[in-house]
CSV table of C-alpha atoms in Angstrom, one decimal:
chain,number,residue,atom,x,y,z
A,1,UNK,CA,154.1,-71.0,142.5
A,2,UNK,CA,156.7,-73.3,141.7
A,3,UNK,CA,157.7,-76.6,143.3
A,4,UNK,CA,160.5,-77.0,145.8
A,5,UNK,CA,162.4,-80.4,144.4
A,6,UNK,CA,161.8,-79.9,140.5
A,7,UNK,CA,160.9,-75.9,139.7
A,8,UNK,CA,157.9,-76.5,137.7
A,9,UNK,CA,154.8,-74.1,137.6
A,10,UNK,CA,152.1,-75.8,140.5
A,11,UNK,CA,148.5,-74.4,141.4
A,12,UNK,CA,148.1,-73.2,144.9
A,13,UNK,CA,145.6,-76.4,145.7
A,14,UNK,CA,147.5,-79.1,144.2
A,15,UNK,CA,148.7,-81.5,147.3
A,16,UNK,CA,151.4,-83.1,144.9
A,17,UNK,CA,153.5,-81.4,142.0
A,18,UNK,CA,151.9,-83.1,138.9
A,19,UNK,CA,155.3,-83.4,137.3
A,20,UNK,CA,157.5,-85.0,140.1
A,21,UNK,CA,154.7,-85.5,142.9
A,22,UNK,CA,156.6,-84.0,145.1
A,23,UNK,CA,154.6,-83.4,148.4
A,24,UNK,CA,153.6,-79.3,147.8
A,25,UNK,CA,154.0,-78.3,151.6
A,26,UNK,CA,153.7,-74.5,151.4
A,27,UNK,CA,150.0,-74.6,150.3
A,28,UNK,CA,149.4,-76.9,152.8
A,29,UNK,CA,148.2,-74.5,155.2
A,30,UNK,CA,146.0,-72.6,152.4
A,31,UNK,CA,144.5,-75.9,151.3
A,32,UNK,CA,142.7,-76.4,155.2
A,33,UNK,CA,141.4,-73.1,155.4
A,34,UNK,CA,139.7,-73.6,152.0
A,35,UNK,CA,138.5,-76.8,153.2
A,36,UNK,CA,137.0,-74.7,156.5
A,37,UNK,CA,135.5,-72.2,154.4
A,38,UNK,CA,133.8,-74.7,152.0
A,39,UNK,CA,132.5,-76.7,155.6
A,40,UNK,CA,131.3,-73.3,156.9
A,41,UNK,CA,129.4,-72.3,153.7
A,42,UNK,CA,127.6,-76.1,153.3
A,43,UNK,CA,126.7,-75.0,157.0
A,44,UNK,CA,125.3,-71.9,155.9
A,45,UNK,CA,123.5,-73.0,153.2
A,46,UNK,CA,122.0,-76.5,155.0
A,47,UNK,CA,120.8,-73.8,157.7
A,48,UNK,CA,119.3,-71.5,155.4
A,49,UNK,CA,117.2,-74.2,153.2
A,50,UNK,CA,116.3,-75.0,156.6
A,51,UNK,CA,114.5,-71.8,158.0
A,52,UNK,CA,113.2,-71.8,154.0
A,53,UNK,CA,111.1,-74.9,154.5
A,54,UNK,CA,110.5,-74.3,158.0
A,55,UNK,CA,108.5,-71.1,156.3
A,56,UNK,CA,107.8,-71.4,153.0
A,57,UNK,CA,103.7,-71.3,153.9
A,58,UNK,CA,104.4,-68.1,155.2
A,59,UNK,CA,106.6,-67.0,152.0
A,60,UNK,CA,104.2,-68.0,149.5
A,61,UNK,CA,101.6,-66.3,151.3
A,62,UNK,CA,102.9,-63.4,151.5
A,63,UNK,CA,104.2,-63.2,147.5
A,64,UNK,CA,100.8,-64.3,147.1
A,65,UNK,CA,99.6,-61.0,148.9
A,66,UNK,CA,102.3,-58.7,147.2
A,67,UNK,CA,100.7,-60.1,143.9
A,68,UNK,CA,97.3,-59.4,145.0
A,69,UNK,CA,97.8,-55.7,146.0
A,70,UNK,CA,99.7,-55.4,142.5
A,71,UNK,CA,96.6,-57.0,140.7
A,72,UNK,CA,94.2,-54.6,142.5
A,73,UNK,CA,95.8,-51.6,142.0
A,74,UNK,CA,96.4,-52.8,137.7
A,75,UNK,CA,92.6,-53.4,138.1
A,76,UNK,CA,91.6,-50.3,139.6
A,77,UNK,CA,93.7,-48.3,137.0
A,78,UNK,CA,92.5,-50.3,133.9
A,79,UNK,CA,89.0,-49.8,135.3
A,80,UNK,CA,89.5,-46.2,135.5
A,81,UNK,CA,91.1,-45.7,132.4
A,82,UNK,CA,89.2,-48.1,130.5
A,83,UNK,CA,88.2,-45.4,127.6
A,84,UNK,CA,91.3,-45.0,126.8
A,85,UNK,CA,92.4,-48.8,126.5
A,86,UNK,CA,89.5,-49.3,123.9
A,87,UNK,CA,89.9,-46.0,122.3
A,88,UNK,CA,93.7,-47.3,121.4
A,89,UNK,CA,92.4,-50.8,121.2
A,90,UNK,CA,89.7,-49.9,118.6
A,91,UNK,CA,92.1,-47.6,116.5
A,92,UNK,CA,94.7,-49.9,116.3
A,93,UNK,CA,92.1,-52.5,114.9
A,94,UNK,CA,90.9,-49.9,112.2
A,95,UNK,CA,94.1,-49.4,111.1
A,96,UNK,CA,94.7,-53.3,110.8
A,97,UNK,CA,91.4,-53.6,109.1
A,98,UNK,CA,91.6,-50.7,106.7
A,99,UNK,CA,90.6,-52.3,104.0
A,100,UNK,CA,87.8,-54.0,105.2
A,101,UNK,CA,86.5,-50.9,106.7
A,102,UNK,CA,87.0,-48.1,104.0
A,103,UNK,CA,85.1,-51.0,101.7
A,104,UNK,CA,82.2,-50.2,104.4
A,105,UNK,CA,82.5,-46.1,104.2
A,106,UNK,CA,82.8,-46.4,100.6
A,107,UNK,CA,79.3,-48.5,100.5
A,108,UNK,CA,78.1,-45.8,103.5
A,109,UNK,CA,79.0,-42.5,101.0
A,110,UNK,CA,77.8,-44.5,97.7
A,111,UNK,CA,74.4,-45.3,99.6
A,112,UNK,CA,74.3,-41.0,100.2
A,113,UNK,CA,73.8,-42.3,104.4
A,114,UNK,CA,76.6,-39.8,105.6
A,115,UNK,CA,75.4,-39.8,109.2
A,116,UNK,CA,76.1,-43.4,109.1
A,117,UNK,CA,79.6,-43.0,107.4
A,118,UNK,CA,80.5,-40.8,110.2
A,119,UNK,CA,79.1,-42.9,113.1
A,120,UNK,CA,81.0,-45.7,111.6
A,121,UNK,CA,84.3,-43.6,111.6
A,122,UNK,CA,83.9,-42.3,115.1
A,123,UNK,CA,82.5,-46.2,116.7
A,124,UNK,CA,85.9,-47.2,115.0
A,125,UNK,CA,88.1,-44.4,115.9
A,126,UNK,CA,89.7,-44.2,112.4
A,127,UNK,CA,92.0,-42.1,111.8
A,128,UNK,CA,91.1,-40.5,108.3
A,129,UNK,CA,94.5,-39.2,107.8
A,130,UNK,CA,96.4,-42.5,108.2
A,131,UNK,CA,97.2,-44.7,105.4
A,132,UNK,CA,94.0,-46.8,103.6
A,133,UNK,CA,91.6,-43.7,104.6
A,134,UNK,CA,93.6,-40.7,103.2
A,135,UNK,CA,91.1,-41.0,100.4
A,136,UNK,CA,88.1,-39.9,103.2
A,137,UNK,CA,89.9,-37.4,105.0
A,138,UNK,CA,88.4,-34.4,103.2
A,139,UNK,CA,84.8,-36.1,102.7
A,140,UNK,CA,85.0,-37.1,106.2
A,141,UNK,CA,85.5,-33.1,107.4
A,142,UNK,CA,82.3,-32.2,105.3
A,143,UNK,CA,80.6,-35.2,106.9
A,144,UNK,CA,81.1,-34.1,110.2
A,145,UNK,CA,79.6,-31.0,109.6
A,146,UNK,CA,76.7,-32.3,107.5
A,147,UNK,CA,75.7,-34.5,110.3
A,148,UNK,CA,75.8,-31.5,112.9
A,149,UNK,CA,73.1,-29.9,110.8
A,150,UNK,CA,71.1,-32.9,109.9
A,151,UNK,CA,71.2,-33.3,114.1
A,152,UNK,CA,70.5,-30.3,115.0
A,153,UNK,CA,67.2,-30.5,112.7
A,154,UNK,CA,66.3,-34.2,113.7
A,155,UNK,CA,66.8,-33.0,117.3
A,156,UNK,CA,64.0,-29.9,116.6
A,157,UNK,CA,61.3,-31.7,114.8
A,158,UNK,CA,61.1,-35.4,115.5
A,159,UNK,CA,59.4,-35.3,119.0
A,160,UNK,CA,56.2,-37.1,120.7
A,161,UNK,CA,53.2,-35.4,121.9
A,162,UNK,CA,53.6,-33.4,125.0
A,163,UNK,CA,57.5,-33.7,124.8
A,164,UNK,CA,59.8,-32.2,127.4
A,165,UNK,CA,62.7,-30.0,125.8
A,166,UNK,CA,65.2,-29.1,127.9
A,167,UNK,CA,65.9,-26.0,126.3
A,168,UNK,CA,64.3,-24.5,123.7
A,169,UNK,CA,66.6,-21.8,122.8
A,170,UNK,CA,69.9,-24.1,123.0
A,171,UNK,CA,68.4,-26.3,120.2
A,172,UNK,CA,67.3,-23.4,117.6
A,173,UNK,CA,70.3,-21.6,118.4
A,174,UNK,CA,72.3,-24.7,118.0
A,175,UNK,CA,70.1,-25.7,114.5
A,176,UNK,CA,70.5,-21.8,113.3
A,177,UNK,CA,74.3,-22.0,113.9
A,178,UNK,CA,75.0,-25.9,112.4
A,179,UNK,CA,73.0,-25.2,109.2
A,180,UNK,CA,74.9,-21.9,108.7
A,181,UNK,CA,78.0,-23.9,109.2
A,182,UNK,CA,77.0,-26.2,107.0
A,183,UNK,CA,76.5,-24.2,104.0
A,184,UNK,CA,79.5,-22.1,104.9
A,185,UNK,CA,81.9,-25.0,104.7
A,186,UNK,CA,80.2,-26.2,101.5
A,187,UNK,CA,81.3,-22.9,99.7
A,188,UNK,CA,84.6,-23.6,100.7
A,189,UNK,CA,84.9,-27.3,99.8
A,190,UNK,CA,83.4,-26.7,96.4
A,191,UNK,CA,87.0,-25.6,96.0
A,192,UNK,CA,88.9,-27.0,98.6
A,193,UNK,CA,88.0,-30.5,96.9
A,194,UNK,CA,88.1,-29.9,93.2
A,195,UNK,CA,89.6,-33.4,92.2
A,196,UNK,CA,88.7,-35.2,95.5
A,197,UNK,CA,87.2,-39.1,94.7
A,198,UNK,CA,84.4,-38.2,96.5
A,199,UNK,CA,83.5,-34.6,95.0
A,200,UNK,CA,80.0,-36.2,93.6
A,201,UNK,CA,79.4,-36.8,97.5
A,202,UNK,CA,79.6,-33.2,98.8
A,203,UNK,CA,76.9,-32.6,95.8
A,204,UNK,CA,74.6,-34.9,96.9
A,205,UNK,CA,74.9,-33.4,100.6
A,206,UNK,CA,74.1,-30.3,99.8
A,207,UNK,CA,71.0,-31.8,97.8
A,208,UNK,CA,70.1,-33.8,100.9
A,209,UNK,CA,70.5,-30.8,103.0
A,210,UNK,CA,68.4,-28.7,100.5
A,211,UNK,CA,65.6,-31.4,100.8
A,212,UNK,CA,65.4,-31.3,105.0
A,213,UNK,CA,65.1,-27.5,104.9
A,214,UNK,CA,62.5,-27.3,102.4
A,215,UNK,CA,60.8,-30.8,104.0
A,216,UNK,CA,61.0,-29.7,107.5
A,217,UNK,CA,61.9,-26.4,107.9
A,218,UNK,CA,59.7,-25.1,105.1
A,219,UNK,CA,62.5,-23.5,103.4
A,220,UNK,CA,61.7,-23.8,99.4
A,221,UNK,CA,64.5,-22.8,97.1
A,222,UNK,CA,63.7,-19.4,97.1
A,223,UNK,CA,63.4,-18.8,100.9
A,224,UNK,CA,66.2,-20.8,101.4
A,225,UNK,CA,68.2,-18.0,99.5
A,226,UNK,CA,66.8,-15.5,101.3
A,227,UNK,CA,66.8,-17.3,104.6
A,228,UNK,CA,70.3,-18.0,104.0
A,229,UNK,CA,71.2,-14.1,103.5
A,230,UNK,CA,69.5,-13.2,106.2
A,231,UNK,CA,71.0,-11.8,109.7
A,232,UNK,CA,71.4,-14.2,112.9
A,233,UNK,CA,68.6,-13.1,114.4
A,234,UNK,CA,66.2,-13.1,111.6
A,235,UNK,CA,67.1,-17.0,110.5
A,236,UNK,CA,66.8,-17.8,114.7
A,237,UNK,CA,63.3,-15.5,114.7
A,238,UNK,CA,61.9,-18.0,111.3
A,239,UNK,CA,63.0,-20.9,113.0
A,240,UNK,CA,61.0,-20.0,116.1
A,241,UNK,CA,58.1,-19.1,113.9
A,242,UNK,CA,58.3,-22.1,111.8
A,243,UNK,CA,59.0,-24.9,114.7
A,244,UNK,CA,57.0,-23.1,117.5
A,245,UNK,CA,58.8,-25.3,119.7
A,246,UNK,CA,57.4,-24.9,123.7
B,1,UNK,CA,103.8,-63.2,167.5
B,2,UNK,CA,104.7,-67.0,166.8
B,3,UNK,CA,105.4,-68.4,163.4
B,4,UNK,CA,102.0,-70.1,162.8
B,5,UNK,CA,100.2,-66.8,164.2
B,6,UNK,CA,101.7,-64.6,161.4
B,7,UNK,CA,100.7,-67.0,158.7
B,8,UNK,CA,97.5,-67.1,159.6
B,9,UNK,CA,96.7,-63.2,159.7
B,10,UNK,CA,98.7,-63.2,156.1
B,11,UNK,CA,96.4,-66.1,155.0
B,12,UNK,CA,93.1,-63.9,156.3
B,13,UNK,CA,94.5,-61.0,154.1
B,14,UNK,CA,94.7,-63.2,151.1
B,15,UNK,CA,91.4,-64.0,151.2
B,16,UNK,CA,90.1,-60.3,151.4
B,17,UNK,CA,92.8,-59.3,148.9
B,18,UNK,CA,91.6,-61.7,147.0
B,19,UNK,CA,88.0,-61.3,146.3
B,20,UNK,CA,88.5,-57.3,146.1
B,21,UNK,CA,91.1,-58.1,143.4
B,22,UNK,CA,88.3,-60.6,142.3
B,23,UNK,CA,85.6,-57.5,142.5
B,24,UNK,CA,88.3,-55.2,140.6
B,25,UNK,CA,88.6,-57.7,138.0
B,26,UNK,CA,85.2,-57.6,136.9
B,27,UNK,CA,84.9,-53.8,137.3
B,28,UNK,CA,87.4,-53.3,135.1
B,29,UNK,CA,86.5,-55.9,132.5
B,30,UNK,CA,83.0,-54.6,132.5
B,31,UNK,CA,84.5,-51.2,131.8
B,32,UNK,CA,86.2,-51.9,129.0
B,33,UNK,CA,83.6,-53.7,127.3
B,34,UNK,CA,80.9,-51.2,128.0
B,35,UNK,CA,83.5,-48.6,126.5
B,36,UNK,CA,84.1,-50.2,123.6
B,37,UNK,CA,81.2,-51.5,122.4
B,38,UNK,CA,79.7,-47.7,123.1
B,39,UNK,CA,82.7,-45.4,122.5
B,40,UNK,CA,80.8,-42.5,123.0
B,41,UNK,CA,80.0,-43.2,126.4
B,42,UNK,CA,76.2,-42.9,125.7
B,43,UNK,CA,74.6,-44.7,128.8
B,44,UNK,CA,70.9,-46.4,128.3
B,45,UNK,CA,70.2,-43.8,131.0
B,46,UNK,CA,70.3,-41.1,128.7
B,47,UNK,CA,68.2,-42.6,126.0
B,48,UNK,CA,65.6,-43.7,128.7
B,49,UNK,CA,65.2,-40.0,129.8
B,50,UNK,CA,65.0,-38.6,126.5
B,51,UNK,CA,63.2,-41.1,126.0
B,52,UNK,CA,60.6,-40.2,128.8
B,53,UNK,CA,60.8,-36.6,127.6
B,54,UNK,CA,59.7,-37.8,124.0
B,55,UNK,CA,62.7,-36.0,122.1
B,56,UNK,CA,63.2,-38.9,120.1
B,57,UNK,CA,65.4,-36.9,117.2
B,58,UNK,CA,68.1,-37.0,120.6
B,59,UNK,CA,67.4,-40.9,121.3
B,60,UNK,CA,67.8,-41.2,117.4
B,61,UNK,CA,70.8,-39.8,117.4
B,62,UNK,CA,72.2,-41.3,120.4
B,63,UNK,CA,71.3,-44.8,118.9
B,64,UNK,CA,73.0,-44.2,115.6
B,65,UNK,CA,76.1,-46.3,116.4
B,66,UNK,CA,73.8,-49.0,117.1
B,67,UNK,CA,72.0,-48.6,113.7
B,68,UNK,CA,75.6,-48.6,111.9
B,69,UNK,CA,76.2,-52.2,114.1
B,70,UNK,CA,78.2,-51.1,117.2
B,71,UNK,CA,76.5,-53.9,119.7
B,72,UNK,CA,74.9,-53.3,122.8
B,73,UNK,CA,74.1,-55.2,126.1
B,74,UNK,CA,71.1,-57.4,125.4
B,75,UNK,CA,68.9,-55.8,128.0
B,76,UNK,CA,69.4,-52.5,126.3
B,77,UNK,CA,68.8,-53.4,122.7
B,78,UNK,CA,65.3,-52.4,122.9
B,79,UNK,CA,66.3,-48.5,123.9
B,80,UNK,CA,68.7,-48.4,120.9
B,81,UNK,CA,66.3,-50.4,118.2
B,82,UNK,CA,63.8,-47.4,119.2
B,83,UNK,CA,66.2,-44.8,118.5
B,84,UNK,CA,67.3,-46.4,115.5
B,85,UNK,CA,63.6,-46.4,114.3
B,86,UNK,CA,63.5,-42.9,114.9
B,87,UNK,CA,66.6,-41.9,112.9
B,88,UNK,CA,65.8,-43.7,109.7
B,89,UNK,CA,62.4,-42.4,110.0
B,90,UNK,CA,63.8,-39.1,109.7
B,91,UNK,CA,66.1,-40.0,107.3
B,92,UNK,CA,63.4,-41.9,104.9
B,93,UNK,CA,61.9,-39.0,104.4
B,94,UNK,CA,64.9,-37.3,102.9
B,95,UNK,CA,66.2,-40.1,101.1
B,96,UNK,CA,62.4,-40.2,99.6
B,97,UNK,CA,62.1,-36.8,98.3
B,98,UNK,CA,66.3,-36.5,97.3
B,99,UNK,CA,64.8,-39.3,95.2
B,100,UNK,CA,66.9,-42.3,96.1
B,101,UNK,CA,63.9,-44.5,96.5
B,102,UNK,CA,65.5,-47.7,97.1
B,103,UNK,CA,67.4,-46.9,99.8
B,104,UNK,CA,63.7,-45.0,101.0
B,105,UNK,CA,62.4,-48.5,101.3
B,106,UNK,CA,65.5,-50.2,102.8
B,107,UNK,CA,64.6,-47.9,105.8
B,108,UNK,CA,61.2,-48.3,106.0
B,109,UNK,CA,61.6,-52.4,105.7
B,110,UNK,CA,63.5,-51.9,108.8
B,111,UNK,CA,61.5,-50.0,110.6
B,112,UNK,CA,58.6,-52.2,110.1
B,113,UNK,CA,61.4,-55.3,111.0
B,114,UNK,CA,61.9,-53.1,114.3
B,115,UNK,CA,58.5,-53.1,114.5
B,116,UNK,CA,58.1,-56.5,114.8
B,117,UNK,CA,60.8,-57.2,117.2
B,118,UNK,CA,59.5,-54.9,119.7
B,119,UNK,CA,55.8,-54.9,119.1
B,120,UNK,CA,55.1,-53.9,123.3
B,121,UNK,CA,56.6,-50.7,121.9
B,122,UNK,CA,54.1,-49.8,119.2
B,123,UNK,CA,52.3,-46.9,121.2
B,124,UNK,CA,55.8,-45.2,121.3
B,125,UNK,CA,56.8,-45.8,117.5
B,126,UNK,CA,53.4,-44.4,116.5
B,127,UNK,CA,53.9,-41.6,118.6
B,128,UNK,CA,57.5,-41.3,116.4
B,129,UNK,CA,55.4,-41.8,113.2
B,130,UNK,CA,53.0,-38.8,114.1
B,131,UNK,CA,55.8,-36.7,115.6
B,132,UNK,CA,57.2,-37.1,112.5
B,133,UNK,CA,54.4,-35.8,110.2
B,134,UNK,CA,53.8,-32.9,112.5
B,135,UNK,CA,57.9,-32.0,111.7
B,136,UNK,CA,56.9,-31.8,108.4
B,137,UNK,CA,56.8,-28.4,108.2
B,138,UNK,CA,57.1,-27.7,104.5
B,139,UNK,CA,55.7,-29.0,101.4
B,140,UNK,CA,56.7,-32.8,100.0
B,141,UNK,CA,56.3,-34.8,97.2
B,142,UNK,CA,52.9,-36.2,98.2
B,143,UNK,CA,51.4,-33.0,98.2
């Protein structure tokens, strides 16, 4: 706005024009109903950090029991997810650690204790296909199925006096099958890992393998051929025979 | 209801809230170490009842992640050093005739280390040493 006795520019709350200080009547009437709001809102405000104090034991308290039903219900979910969280919390570790830990497969494989290599992958959920275990990742396959074999025959013969199975049938079938599988996949990788770092390794499992079926399955070179060519049946009716499991 | 009336029921549910939350906590913390240190969710449950059964090539295998240094609750450390005897036991004998003596004897020092830590156990790990010898289906270098 501009000012009645000089012209110049004026703001709406100046009382005086800053240039002539002439009184500025026209915002006069502005100027007290600013002056009532601002009153009104102090009121306001006063009142309401009143009624805050008044019941701030009964506001904290009841943030306090928003937070606790938050906290429960994050506890009750962490608790019921909790494989998960360690499962993502040990992978993440192997892959920080990756050289530490393919140092310890490395000294697993050299030492020919492959079921020990694998439990050591799987207790530390690493990934063989990431980066700092790419060099495993086709050992590691073999492994797996070595292991199943080797189980599947530790699981048939080491047993006490008078021991309980809980079912005979699952555990040949399930030997009959793993050592097939076994020696299938060998054929396979003979190939498959031509120029793989740890070639020397699928070698020495077969020769390990070789030694618990002649060891405890009575399986000599030369019935392990023909035990090997034989049908289904036949290799699950000489593991019967040979085990006499009850 | 009255001012101090309300505060004091909210008050009350705070303290139950609280020690469930409390209870919760320690579930869930309990939970996730138990998880990790086991991954595969083997309980000492399991092992005890195949343990009772006497199929100690299952307790052996269940134990292997203890053998390899996964750790286990204190309480439960006997369990796993049994099936750890029992797996390099069966091992041994393969290492042993695939010729790689020295590692052979690793396992056997061990198991006689095992041995020694639980010695109330020696009825069982003899019945692991027989069982063993009776598994021994075909012919070995000692024959």
């Amino acid at each position: 706005m501009k000012c009645p006795n000089c012209g110049a520019e004026v703001e709406l709350l100046d009382e005086v024009c800053p240039y002539c200080g002439a009184v500025n009547k026209e915002s006069a009437a502005h100027r007290a109903e600013m002056k009532h709001y601002k009153e009104r809102s102090k009121n306001a405000k006063e009142k309401a950090c009143g009624i805050i104090s008044e019941n701030v034991a009964l506001i904290v308290s009841s943030v306090v029991l928003v937070l606790l039903v938050i906290g429960i219900v994050a506890a009750t979910y962490v608790e019921k997810n909790a494989f998960m969280f360690s499962h993502w919390a040990a992978r993440s570790e192997s892959l920080q650690k990756s050289a530490e830990y393919a140092g310890i497969l490395r000294q697993y494989l050299d030492s020919g204790d492959y079921a020990a290599f694998l439990a050591f992958e799987n207790a530390h959920v690493i990934p063989a296909y990431e980066e700092g275990y790419t060099e495993f990742e086709k050992i590691s396959g073999m492994a797996t199925n070595y292991v199943a074999a080797m189980n599947s025959i530790e699981n048939v013969v080491l047993f006490g006096e008078g021991a309980k199975h809980y079912s005979v049938d699952t555990d040949i079938s399930s030997c009959q099958r793993s050592i097939a599988n076994f020696f299938y996949t060998y054929e396979r990788a003979l190939t498959d890992m031509e120029g793989d770092p740890h070639y020397g390794k699928l070698l020495d499992m077969k020769g390990k393998m070789d030694v618990a079926l002649r060891i405890y399955l009575g399986l000599d070179e030369e019935k392990r051929e023909e035990y090997l060519e034989s049908s289904e049946g036949r290799q699950k009716a000489y593991l019967e025979e040979v085990l006499a499991l009850e | 209801m009255n001012r101090k009336g309300k505060l004091w029921i909210i008050i009350l549910l705070d303290i139950v809230l609280g020690l469930v939350f409390f209870k919760a906590l320690i579930g869930a913390s309990e939970e996730l170490s138990w998880v990790y240190i086991e991954k595969g969710g083997i309980r000492p449950d399991d092992i005890l009842s195949y343990l009772d059964r006497k199929d100690y090539g299952t307790v052996a295998i269940m134990a292997r992640s203890y053998r390899i240094g996964s750790k286990v609750r204190d309480e439960d450390e006997e369990l796993y050093l049994m099936g750890e005897y029992a797996d390099l036991l069966f091992y041994e004998r393969i290492f042993a005739e695939d010729g790689q003596t020295e590692e052979a004897a690793d396992f056997e020092k061990r198991r006689g280390e095992i041995r020694g830590v639980i010695p109330e156990y020696e009825s069982v790990l003899d019945d692991m040493d027989q069982g063993i010898e009776k598994g021994l289906h075909g012919v070995t270098s000692d024959e």
